[in-house]
mmCIF file of C-alpha atoms and ligand atoms in Angstrom:
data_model
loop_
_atom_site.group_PDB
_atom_site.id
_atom_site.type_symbol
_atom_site.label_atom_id
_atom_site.label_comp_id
_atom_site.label_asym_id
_atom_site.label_seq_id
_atom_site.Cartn_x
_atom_site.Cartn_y
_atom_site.Cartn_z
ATOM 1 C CA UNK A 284 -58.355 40.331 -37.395
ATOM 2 C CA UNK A 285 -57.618 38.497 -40.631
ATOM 3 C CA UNK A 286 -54.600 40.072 -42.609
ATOM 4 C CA UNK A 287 -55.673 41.404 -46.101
ATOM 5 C CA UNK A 288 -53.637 39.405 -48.418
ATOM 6 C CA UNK A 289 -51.810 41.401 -51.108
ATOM 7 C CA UNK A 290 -50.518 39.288 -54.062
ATOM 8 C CA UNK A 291 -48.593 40.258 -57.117
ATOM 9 C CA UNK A 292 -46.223 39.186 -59.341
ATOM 10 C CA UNK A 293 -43.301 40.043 -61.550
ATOM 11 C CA UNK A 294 -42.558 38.989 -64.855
ATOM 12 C CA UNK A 295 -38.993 37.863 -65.505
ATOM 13 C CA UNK A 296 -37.781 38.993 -69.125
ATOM 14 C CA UNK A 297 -35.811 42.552 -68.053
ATOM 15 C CA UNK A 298 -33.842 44.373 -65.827
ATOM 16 C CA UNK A 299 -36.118 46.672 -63.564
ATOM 17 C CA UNK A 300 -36.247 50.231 -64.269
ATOM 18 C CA UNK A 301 -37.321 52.953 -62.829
ATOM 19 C CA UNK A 302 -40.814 53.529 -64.302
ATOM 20 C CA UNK A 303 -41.210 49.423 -62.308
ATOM 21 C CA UNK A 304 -39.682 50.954 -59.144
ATOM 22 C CA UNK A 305 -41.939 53.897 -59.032
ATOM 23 C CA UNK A 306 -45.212 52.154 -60.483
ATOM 24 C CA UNK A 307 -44.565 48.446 -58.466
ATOM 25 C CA UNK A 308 -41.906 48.215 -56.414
ATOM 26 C CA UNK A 309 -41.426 50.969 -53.803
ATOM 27 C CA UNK A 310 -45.270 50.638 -53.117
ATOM 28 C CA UNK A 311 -44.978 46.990 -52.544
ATOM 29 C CA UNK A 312 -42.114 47.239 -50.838
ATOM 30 C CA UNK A 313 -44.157 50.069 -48.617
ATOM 31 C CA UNK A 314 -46.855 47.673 -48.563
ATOM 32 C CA UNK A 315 -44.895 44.343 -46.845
ATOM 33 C CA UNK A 316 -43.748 46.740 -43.863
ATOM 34 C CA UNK A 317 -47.499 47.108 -42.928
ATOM 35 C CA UNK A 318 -48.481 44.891 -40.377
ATOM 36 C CA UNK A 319 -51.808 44.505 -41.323
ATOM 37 C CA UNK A 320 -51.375 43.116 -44.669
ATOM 38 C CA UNK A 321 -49.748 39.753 -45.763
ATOM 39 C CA UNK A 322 -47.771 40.082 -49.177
ATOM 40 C CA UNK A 323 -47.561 37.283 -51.305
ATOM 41 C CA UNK A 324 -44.888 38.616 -54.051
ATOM 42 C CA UNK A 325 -43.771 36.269 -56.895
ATOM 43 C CA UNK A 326 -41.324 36.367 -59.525
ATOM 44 C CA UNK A 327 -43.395 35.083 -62.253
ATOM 45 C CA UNK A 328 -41.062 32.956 -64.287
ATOM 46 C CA UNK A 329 -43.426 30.783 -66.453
ATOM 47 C CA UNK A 330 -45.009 34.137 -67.386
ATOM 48 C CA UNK A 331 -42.070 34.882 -68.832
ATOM 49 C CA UNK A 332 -41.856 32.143 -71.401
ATOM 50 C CA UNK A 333 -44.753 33.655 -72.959
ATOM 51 C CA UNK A 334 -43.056 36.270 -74.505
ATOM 52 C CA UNK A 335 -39.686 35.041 -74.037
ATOM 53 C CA UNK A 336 -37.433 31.860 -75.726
ATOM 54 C CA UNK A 337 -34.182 32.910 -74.498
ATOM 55 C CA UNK A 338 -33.495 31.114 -71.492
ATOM 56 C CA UNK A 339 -30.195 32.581 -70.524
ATOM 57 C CA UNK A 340 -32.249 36.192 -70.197
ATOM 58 C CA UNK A 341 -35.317 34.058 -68.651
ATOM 59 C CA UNK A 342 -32.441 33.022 -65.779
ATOM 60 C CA UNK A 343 -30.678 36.695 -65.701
ATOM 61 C CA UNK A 344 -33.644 38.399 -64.864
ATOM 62 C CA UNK A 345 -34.898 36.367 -62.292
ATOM 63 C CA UNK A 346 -31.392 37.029 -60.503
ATOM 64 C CA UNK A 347 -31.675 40.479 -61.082
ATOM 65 C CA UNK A 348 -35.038 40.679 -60.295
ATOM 66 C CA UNK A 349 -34.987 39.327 -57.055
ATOM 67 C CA UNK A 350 -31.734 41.067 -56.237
ATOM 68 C CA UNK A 351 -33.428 44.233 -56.658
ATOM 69 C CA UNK A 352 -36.747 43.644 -54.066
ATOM 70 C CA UNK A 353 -34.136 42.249 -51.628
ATOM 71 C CA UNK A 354 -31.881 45.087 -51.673
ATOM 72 C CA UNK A 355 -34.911 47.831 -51.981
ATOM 73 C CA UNK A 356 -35.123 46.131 -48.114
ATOM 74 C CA UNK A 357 -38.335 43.626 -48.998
ATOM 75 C CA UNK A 358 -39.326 42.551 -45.262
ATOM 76 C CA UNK A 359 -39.298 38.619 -46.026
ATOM 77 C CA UNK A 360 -40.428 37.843 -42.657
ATOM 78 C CA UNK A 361 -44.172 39.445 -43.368
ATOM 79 C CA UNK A 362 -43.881 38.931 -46.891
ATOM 80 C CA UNK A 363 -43.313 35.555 -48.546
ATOM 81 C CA UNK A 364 -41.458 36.263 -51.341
ATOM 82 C CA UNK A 365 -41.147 33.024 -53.909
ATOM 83 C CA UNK A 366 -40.537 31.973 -57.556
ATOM 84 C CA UNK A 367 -44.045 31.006 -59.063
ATOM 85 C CA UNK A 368 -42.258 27.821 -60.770
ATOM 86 C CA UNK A 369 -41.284 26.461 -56.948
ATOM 87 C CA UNK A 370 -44.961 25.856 -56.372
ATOM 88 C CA UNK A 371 -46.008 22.932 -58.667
ATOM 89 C CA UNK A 372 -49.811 23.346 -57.166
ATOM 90 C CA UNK A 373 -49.777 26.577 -59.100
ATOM 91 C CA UNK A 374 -49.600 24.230 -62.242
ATOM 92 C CA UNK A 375 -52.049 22.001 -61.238
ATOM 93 C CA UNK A 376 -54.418 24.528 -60.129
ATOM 94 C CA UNK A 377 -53.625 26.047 -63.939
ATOM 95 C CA UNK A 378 -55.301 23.026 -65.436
ATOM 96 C CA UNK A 379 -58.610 22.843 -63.112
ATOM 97 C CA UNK A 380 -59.277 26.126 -63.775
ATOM 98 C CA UNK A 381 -58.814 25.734 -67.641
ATOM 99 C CA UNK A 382 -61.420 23.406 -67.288
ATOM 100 C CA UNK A 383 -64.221 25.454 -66.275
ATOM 101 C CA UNK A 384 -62.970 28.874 -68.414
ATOM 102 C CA UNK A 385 -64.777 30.024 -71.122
ATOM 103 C CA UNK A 386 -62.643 29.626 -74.166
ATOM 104 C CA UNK A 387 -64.936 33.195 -75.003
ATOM 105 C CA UNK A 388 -63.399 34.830 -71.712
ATOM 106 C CA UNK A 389 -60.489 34.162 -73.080
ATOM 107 C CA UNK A 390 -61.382 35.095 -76.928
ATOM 108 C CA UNK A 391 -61.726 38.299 -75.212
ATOM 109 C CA UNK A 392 -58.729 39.175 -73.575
ATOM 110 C CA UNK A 393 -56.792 42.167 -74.617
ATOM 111 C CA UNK A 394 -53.590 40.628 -75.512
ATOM 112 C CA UNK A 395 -54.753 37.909 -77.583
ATOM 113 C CA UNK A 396 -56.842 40.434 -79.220
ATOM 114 C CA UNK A 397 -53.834 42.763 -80.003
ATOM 115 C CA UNK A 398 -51.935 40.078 -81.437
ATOM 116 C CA UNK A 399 -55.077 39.405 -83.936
ATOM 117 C CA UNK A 400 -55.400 43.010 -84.459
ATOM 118 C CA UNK A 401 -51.262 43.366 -85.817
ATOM 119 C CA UNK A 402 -52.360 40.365 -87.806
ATOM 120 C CA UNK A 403 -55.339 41.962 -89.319
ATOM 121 C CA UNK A 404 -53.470 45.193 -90.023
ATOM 122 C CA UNK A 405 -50.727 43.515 -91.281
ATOM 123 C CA UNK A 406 -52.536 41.444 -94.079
ATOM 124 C CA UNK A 407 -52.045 37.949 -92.382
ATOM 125 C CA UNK A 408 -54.252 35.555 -93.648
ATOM 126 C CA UNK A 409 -54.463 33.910 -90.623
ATOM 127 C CA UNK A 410 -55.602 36.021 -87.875
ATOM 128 C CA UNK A 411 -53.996 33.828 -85.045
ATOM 129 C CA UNK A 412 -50.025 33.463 -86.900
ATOM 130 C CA UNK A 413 -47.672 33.139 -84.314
ATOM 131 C CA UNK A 414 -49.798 33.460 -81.420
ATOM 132 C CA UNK A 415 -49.099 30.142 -79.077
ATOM 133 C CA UNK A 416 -51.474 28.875 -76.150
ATOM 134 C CA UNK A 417 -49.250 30.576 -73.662
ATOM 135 C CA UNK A 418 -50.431 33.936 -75.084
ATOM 136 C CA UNK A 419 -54.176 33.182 -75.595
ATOM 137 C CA UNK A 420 -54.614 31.421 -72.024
ATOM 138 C CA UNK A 421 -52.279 33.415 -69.676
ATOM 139 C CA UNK A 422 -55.127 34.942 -67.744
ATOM 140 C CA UNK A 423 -55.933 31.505 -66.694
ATOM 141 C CA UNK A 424 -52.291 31.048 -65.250
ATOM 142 C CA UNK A 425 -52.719 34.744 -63.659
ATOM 143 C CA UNK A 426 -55.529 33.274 -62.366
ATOM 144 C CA UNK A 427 -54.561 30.249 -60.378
ATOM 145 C CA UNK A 428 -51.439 32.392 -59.392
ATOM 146 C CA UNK A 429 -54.163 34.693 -57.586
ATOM 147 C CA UNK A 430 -56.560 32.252 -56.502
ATOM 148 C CA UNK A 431 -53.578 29.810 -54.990
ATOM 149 C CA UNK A 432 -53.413 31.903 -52.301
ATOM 150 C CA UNK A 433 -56.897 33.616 -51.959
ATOM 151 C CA UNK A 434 -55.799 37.059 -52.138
ATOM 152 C CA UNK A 435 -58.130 39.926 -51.583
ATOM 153 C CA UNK A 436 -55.962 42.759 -53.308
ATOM 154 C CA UNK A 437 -53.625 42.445 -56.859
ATOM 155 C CA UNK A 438 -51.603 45.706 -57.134
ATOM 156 C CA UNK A 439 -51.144 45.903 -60.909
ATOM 157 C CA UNK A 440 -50.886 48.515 -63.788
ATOM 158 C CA UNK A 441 -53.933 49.503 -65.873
ATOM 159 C CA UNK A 442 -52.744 46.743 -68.524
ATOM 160 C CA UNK A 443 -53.724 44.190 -66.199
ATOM 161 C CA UNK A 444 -57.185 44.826 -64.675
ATOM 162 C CA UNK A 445 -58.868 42.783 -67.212
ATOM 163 C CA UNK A 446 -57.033 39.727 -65.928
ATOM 164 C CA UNK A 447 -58.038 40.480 -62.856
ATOM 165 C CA UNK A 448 -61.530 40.593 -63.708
ATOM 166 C CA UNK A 449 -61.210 36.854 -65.173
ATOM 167 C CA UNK A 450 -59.605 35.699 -62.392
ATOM 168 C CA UNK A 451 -62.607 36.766 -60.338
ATOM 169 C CA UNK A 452 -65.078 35.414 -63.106
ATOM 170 C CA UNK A 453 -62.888 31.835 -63.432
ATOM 171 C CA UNK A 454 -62.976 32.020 -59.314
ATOM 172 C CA UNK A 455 -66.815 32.163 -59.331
ATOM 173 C CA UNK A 456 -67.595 29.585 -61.915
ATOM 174 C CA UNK A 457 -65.474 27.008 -59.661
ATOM 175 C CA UNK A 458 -67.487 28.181 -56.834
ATOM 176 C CA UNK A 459 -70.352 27.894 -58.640
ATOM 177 C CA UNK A 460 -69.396 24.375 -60.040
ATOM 178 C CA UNK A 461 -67.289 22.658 -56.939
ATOM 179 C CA UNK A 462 -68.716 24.906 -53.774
ATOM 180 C CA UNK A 463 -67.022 28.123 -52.079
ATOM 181 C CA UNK A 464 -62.987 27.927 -52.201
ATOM 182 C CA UNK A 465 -62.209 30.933 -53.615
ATOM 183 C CA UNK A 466 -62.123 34.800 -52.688
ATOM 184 C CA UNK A 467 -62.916 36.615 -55.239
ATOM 185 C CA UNK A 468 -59.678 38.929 -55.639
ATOM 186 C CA UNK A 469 -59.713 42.755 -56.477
ATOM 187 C CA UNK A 470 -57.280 45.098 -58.552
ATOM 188 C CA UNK A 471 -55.865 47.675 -56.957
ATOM 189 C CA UNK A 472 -54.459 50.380 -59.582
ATOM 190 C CA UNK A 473 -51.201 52.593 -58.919
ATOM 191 C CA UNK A 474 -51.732 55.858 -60.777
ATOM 192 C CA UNK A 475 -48.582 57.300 -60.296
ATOM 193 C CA UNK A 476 -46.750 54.286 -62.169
ATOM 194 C CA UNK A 477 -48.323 55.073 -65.025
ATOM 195 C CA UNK A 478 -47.301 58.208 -65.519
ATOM 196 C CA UNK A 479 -43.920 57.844 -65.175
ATOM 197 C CA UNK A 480 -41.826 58.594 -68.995
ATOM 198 C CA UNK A 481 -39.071 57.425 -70.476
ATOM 199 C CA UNK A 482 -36.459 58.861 -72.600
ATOM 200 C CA UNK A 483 -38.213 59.222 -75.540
ATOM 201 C CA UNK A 484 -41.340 61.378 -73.291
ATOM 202 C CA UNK A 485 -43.401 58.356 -73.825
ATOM 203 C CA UNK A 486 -44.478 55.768 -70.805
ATOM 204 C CA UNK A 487 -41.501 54.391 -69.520
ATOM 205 C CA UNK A 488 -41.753 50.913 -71.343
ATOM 206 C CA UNK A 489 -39.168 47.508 -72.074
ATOM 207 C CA UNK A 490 -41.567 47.347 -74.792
ATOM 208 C CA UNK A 491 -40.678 51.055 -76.162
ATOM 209 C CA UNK A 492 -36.587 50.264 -75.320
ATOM 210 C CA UNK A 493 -36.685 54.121 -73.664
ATOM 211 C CA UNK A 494 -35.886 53.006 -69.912
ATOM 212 C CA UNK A 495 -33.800 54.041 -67.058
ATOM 213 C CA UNK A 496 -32.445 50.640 -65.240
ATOM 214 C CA UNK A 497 -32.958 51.001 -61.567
ATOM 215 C CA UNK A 498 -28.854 50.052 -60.434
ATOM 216 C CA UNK A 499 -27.442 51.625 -63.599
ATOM 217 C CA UNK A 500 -23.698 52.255 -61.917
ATOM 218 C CA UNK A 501 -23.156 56.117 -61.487
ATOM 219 C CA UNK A 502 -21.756 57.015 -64.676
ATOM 220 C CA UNK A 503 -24.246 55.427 -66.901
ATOM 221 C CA UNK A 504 -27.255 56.710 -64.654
ATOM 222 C CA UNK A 505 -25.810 60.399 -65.475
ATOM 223 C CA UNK A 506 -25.746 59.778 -69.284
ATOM 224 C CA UNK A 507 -28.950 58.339 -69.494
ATOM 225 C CA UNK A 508 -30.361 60.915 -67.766
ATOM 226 C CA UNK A 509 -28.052 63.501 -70.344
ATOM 227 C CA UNK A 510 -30.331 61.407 -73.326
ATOM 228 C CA UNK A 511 -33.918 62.506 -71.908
ATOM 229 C CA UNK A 512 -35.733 64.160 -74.613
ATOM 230 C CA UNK A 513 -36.162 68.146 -74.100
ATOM 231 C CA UNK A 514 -37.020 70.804 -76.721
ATOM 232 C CA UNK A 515 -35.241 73.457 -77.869
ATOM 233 C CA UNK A 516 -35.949 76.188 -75.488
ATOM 234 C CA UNK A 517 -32.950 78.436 -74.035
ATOM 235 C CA UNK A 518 -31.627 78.576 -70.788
ATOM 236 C CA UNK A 519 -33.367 82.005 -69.566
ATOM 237 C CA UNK A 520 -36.849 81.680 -71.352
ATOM 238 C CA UNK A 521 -39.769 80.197 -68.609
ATOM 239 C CA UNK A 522 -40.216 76.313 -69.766
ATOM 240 C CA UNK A 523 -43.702 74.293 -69.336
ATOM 241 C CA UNK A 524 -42.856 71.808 -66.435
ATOM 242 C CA UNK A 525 -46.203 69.681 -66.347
ATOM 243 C CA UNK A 526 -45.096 68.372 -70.469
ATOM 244 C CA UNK A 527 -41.304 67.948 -69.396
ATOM 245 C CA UNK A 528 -40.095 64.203 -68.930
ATOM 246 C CA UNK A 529 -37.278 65.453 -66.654
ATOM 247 C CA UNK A 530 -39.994 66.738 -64.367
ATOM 248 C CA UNK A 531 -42.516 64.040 -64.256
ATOM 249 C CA UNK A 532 -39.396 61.602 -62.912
ATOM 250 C CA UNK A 533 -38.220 64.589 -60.650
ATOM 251 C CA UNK A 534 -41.714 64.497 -59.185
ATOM 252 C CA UNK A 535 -41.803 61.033 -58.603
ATOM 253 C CA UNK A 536 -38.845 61.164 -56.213
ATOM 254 C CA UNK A 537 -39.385 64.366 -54.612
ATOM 255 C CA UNK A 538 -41.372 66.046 -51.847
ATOM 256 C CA UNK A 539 -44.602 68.639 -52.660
ATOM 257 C CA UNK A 540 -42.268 71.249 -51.674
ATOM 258 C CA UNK A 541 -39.239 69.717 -53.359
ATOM 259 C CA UNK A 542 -41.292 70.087 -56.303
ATOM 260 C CA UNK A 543 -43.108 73.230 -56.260
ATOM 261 C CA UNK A 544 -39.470 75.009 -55.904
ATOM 262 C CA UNK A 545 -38.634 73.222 -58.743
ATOM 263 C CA UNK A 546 -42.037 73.989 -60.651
ATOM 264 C CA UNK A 547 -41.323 77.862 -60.119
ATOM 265 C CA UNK A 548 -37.705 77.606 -61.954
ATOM 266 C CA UNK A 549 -39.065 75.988 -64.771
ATOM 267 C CA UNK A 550 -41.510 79.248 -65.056
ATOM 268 C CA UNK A 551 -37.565 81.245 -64.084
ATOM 269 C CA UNK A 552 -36.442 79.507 -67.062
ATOM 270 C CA UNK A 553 -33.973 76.723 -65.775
ATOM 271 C CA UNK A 554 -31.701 75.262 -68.229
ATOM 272 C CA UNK A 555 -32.359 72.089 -69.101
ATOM 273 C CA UNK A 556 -28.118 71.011 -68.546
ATOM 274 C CA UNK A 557 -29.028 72.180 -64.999
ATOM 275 C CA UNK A 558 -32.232 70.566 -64.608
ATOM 276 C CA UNK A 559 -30.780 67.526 -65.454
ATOM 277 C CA UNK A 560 -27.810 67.891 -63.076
ATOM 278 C CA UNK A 561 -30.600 67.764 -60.690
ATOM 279 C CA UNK A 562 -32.358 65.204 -61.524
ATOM 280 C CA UNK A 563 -29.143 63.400 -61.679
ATOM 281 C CA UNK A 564 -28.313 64.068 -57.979
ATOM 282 C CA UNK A 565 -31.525 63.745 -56.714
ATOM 283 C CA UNK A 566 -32.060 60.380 -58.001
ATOM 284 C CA UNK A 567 -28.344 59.120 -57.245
ATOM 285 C CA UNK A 568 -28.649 60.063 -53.969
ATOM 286 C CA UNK A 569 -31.848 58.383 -53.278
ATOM 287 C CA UNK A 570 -31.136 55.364 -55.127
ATOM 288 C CA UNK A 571 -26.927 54.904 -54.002
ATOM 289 C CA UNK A 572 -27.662 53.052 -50.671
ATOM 290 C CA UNK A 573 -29.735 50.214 -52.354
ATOM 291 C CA UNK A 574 -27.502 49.962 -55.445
ATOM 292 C CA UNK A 575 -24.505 48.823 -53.234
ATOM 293 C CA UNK A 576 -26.773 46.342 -51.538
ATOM 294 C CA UNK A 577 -27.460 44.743 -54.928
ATOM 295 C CA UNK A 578 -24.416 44.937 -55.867
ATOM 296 C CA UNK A 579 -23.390 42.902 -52.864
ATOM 297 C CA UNK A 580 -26.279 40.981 -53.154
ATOM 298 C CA UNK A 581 -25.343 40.394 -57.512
ATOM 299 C CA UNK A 582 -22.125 38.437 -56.195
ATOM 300 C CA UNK A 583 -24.031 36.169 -54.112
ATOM 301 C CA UNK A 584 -26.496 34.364 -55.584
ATOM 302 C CA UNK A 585 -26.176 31.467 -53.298
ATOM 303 C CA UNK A 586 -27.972 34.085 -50.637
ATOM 304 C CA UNK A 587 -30.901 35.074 -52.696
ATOM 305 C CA UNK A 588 -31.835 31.545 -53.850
ATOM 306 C CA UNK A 589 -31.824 30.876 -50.368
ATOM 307 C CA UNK A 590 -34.423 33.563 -49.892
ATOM 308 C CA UNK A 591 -36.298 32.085 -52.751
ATOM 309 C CA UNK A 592 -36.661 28.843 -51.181
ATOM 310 C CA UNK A 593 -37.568 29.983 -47.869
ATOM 311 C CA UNK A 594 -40.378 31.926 -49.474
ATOM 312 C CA UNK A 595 -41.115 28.623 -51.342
ATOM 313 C CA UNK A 596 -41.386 26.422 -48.197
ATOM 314 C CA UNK A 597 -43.732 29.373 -46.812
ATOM 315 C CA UNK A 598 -45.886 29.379 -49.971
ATOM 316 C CA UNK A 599 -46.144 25.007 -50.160
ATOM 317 C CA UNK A 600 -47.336 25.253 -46.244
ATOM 318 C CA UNK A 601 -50.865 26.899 -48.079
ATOM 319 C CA UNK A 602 -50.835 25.784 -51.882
ATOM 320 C CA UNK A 603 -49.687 21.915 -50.891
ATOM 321 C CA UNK A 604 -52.859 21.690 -48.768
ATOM 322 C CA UNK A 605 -55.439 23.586 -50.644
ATOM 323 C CA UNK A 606 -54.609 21.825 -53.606
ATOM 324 C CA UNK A 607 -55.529 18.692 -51.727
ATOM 325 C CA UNK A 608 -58.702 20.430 -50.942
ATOM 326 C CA UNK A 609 -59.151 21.097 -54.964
ATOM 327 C CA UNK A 610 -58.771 18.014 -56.149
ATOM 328 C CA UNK A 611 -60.988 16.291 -54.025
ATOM 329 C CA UNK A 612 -63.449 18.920 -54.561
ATOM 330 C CA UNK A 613 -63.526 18.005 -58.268
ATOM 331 C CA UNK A 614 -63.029 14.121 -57.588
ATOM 332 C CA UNK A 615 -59.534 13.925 -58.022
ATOM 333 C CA UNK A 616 -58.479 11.608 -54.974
ATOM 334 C CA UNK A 617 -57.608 7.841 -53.845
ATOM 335 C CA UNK A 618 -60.238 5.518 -54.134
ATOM 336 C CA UNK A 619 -60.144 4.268 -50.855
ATOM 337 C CA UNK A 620 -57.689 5.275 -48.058
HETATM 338 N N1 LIG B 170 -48.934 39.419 -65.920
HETATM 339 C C1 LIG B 170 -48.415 40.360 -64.974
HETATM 340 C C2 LIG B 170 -47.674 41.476 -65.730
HETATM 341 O O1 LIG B 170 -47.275 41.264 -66.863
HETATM 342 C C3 LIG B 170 -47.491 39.704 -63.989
HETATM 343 C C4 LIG B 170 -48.235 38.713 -63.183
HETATM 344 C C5 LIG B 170 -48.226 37.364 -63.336
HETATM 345 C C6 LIG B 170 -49.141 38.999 -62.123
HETATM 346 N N2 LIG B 170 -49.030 36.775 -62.425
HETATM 347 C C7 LIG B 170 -49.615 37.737 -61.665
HETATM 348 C C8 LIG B 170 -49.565 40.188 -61.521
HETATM 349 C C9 LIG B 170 -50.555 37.668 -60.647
HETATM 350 C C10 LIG B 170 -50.512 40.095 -60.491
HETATM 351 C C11 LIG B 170 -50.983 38.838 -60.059
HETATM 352 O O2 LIG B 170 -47.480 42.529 -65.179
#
């Protein structure tokens, strides 16, 4: 039977936290254990320059990144595991399927029309200031990252569905146009990840500067975890656990029954210095094993680019070929041979 291919990729402007790890990364990592899937996972590096002009941070978090997949134990030998800017085709795919997008598609796309919308609000007289090409046609790149590699699944937070969507709408129109090369990919939405809160009790976010880095040494995990938002109530009186931020990231480390005891001393009236002692030690504990790894794996970064380009050599054995395929599909070749 034909492997379902699972593709996804990771944008490289941060350090992960643990709102990634619990939304992205521990599935995926789940995910390129199973045998009967084939994970394509990408750090997605000219994503990043969308958003991003500091190349020094560009570099750091690809490091960190792919230290942090590695030493979660990624299985590289089912999984090919690559740096999107190691695969040239991806490029060239980029500009054959600009061709036959919709600029309207692309009108359309939630980030572009966000960055019109602050515009707007903020009394700009021109709706499009400081909004570059990367911005307006990502989901084109998205797309020929997708379509590269025909995937059938793209595990990716509720942000992202849209681009998914125009991938499979820029994948048809080729079809349509140059004949059937494409599978038209699906998203496949983690719940969970999007629950998980930050320190402020809003959605764990870079973009809200209210995250817990994943390998945080010891000592800084604790006082991080000291900063979490609580109210005011006592130690003693019975606290609300399905509102509390401490619980929500308790619950998405523990077991049911981990977290029903838990539940029924909130309703005891737990303090919150204890519950966060806890949290603390329940985290730490899960988390200690892998943090050494990528510590280890921090001071060699000869290792992991050789991981990278391993995965790269994997990923060229498809894209270099297909590519061919492309091209000559929309009359791109030699003239004679
Ligand atoms: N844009 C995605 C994000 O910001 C990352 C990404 C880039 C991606 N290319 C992809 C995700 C292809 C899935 C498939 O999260």
């Amino acid at each position: 039977m034909k492997k379902a291919i699972v593709l996804t990729g990771i944008t490289t402007t941060g350090t992960p936290h643990l709102g990634n790890y619990v939304g992205a990364i521990r599935p995926a990592i789940e995910a390129s254990k199973d045998q009967h899937v084939k994970p394509f996972y990408f750090l997605a590096d000219y994503h990043a320059l969308i958003k991003c002009h500091e190349p020094e941070r560009v570099k750091r978090s690809s490091l960190e990144v792919a230290a942090t997949w590695l030493a979660l134990g990624l299985d590289t030998d089912n999984a090919v595991f690559y740096r999107q800017s190691d695969i040239p085709e991806i490029m060239e795919l980029t500009w054959l399927l600009t061709c036959v997008t919709a600029k309207g598609l692309m009108n359309r796309a939630h980030a572009y029309k966000a960055a019109v919308a602050e515009n707007e609000q903020g009394g700009e007289s021109d709706p499009d200031k400081g909004i570059t090409m990367g911005l307006f046609s990502y989901p084109v790149l998205m797309a020929a990252d997708i379509l590269m590699f025909n995937a059938d699944k793209v595990p990716v937070g509720r942000d992202q569905v849209q681009h998914i969507e125009m991938a499979r709408d820029i994948a048809g129109r080729f079809n349509h146009i140059f004949g059937q090369h494409f599978t038209l990919p699906e998203a496949v939405l983690d719940e969970k990840g999007a629950t998980l809160l930050g320190l402020d009790g809003r959605k764990m976010s870079k973009s809200y500067d209210n995250t817990i880095p994943l390998f945080e040494p010891e000592n800084r995990l604790k006082k991080l975890i000291n900063k979490i938002k609580t109210n005011s109530l006592e130690p003693g009186e019975p606290k609300d656990s399905e509102t509390c931020t401490l619980f929500s990231l308790y619950k998405s480390f523990a077991t049911s029954a981990e977290v029903e005891e838990i539940r029924q001393k909130y309703a005891e009236g737990i303090g919150w210095g204890e519950m966060k002692r806890i949290l603390f030690e329940y985290i730490n504990e899960q988390i200690a094993p892998a943090r050494s790894k990528y510590d280890e794996l921090m001071a060699k970064p000869d290792h992991i680019e050789e991981q990278l380009q391993e995965g790269a050599k994997k990923a060229r054995a498809i894209s270099t070929p297909f590519l061919q395929e492309l091209r000559q599909a929309v009359g791109i070749s030699r003239i004679s041979a």
